[in-house]
Amino acid sequence: MTEGTEEKPVVYLHDIRRQYQQGETTLTILDGAQLALWAGQSVALVAPSGSGKSTLLHIAGLLEHPDEGEVFVNGNPTSALSDAQRTQIRRTDIGFVYQSHRLLPEFTALENVMMPQMIRGLKRSEASRRARELLGYLGLDARVTHRPAELSGGEQQRVAIARAVANAPRVLFADEPTGNLDPHTADHVFQALMQLVRATQVSMLIATHNMELAARMDRRVSLENGQVVELE
Ligand code: ADP
Ligand code: MG
């Protein structure tokens, strides 16, 4: 664990405020939220539906802007960056896994994992080699030529995880990644995520309702009145 050393957090959310306009009323979802994510640390975000988990992940993942506050990635502020610069950081440093796999249906598992690497400029042969390696690591050797519809729910999520880490991000955000899976499959997918944290020192923040899985992570946080609180 790197806490307490000179090293900077991979992602640091500073005083994040986010409001949504709902007709006449203003909903304050995040209200001074602070969170530091450290390399190699897995953090569970456990909070009720509607409390702002997805909003927090989207802001931390540079998919959305906060109304106030700053998101630091590798110690660098991101709010003043151009969209192109933010996209570049998302491509290289940030991985995202959603509750539904969001794989491209007309492409194979292999091609889905190659895609982000080729967008980043890797040669086809290199992207293919790394995609095979990652899918193999996640126990999907025999599924590389399958399309998403030909995979089980757990397999689809493992391909989505492989795609999210294809460019070796520093941080992985997962928004209820096992929410659609049965308990056994959820456990399998969860193990795949934890295995990646240990093997790559990626930092991981997972929004989940599954207390049993959360208990197996390094740290647990929740959202209360728009702020991040530590759980034990
Ligand atoms: P969670 O992921 O914890 O279920 P969300 O971050 O999705 O929570 O949403 C938090 C609150 O913000 C909810 O009450 C939701 O209705 C509201 N909200 C989210 N996105 C928008 C939006 N684009 N416009 C208006 N309200 C939104
Ligand atoms: Mg959500």
CSV table of C-alpha atoms and ligand atoms in Angstrom, one decimal, residues 20-22 27 29 48-55, ligand 1:
chain,number,residue,atom,x,y,z
A,20,TYR,CA,-28.8,18.1,-11.5
A,21,GLN,CA,-31.7,20.3,-12.5
A,22,GLN,CA,-35.0,18.4,-12.1
A,27,LEU,CA,-30.8,18.0,-6.8
A,29,ILE,CA,-25.9,14.7,-5.7
A,48,PRO,CA,-28.1,2.9,-2.0
A,49,SER,CA,-29.5,3.4,-5.5
A,50,GLY,CA,-29.8,7.0,-6.4
A,51,SER,CA,-27.1,8.1,-4.0
A,52,GLY,CA,-24.7,9.2,-6.8
A,53,LYS,CA,-22.4,6.2,-7.3
A,54,SER,CA,-22.5,6.3,-11.1
A,55,THR,CA,-22.2,10.1,-11.1
B,1,ADP,P1,-26.6,5.6,-8.3
B,1,ADP,O1,-25.6,5.2,-9.4
B,1,ADP,O2,-26.0,5.6,-6.9
B,1,ADP,O3,-27.8,4.8,-8.4
B,1,ADP,P2,-26.7,8.0,-9.9
B,1,ADP,O4,-25.4,8.7,-9.8
B,1,ADP,O5,-27.1,7.3,-11.1
B,1,ADP,O6,-26.9,7.1,-8.6
B,1,ADP,O7,-27.8,9.1,-9.7
B,1,ADP,C1,-27.9,9.9,-8.5
B,1,ADP,C2,-29.1,10.8,-8.6
B,1,ADP,O8,-28.9,11.8,-9.6
B,1,ADP,C3,-30.4,10.1,-8.9
B,1,ADP,O9,-31.4,10.6,-8.1
B,1,ADP,C4,-30.6,10.4,-10.3
B,1,ADP,O10,-32.0,10.4,-10.6
B,1,ADP,C5,-30.0,11.7,-10.5
B,1,ADP,N1,-29.5,11.9,-11.9
B,1,ADP,C6,-28.5,11.2,-12.4
B,1,ADP,N2,-28.2,11.6,-13.7
B,1,ADP,C7,-29.1,12.6,-13.9
B,1,ADP,C8,-29.3,13.5,-15.0
B,1,ADP,N3,-28.5,13.4,-16.2
B,1,ADP,N4,-30.3,14.4,-14.9
B,1,ADP,C9,-31.0,14.5,-13.8
B,1,ADP,N5,-30.8,13.8,-12.7
B,1,ADP,C10,-29.9,12.8,-12.8
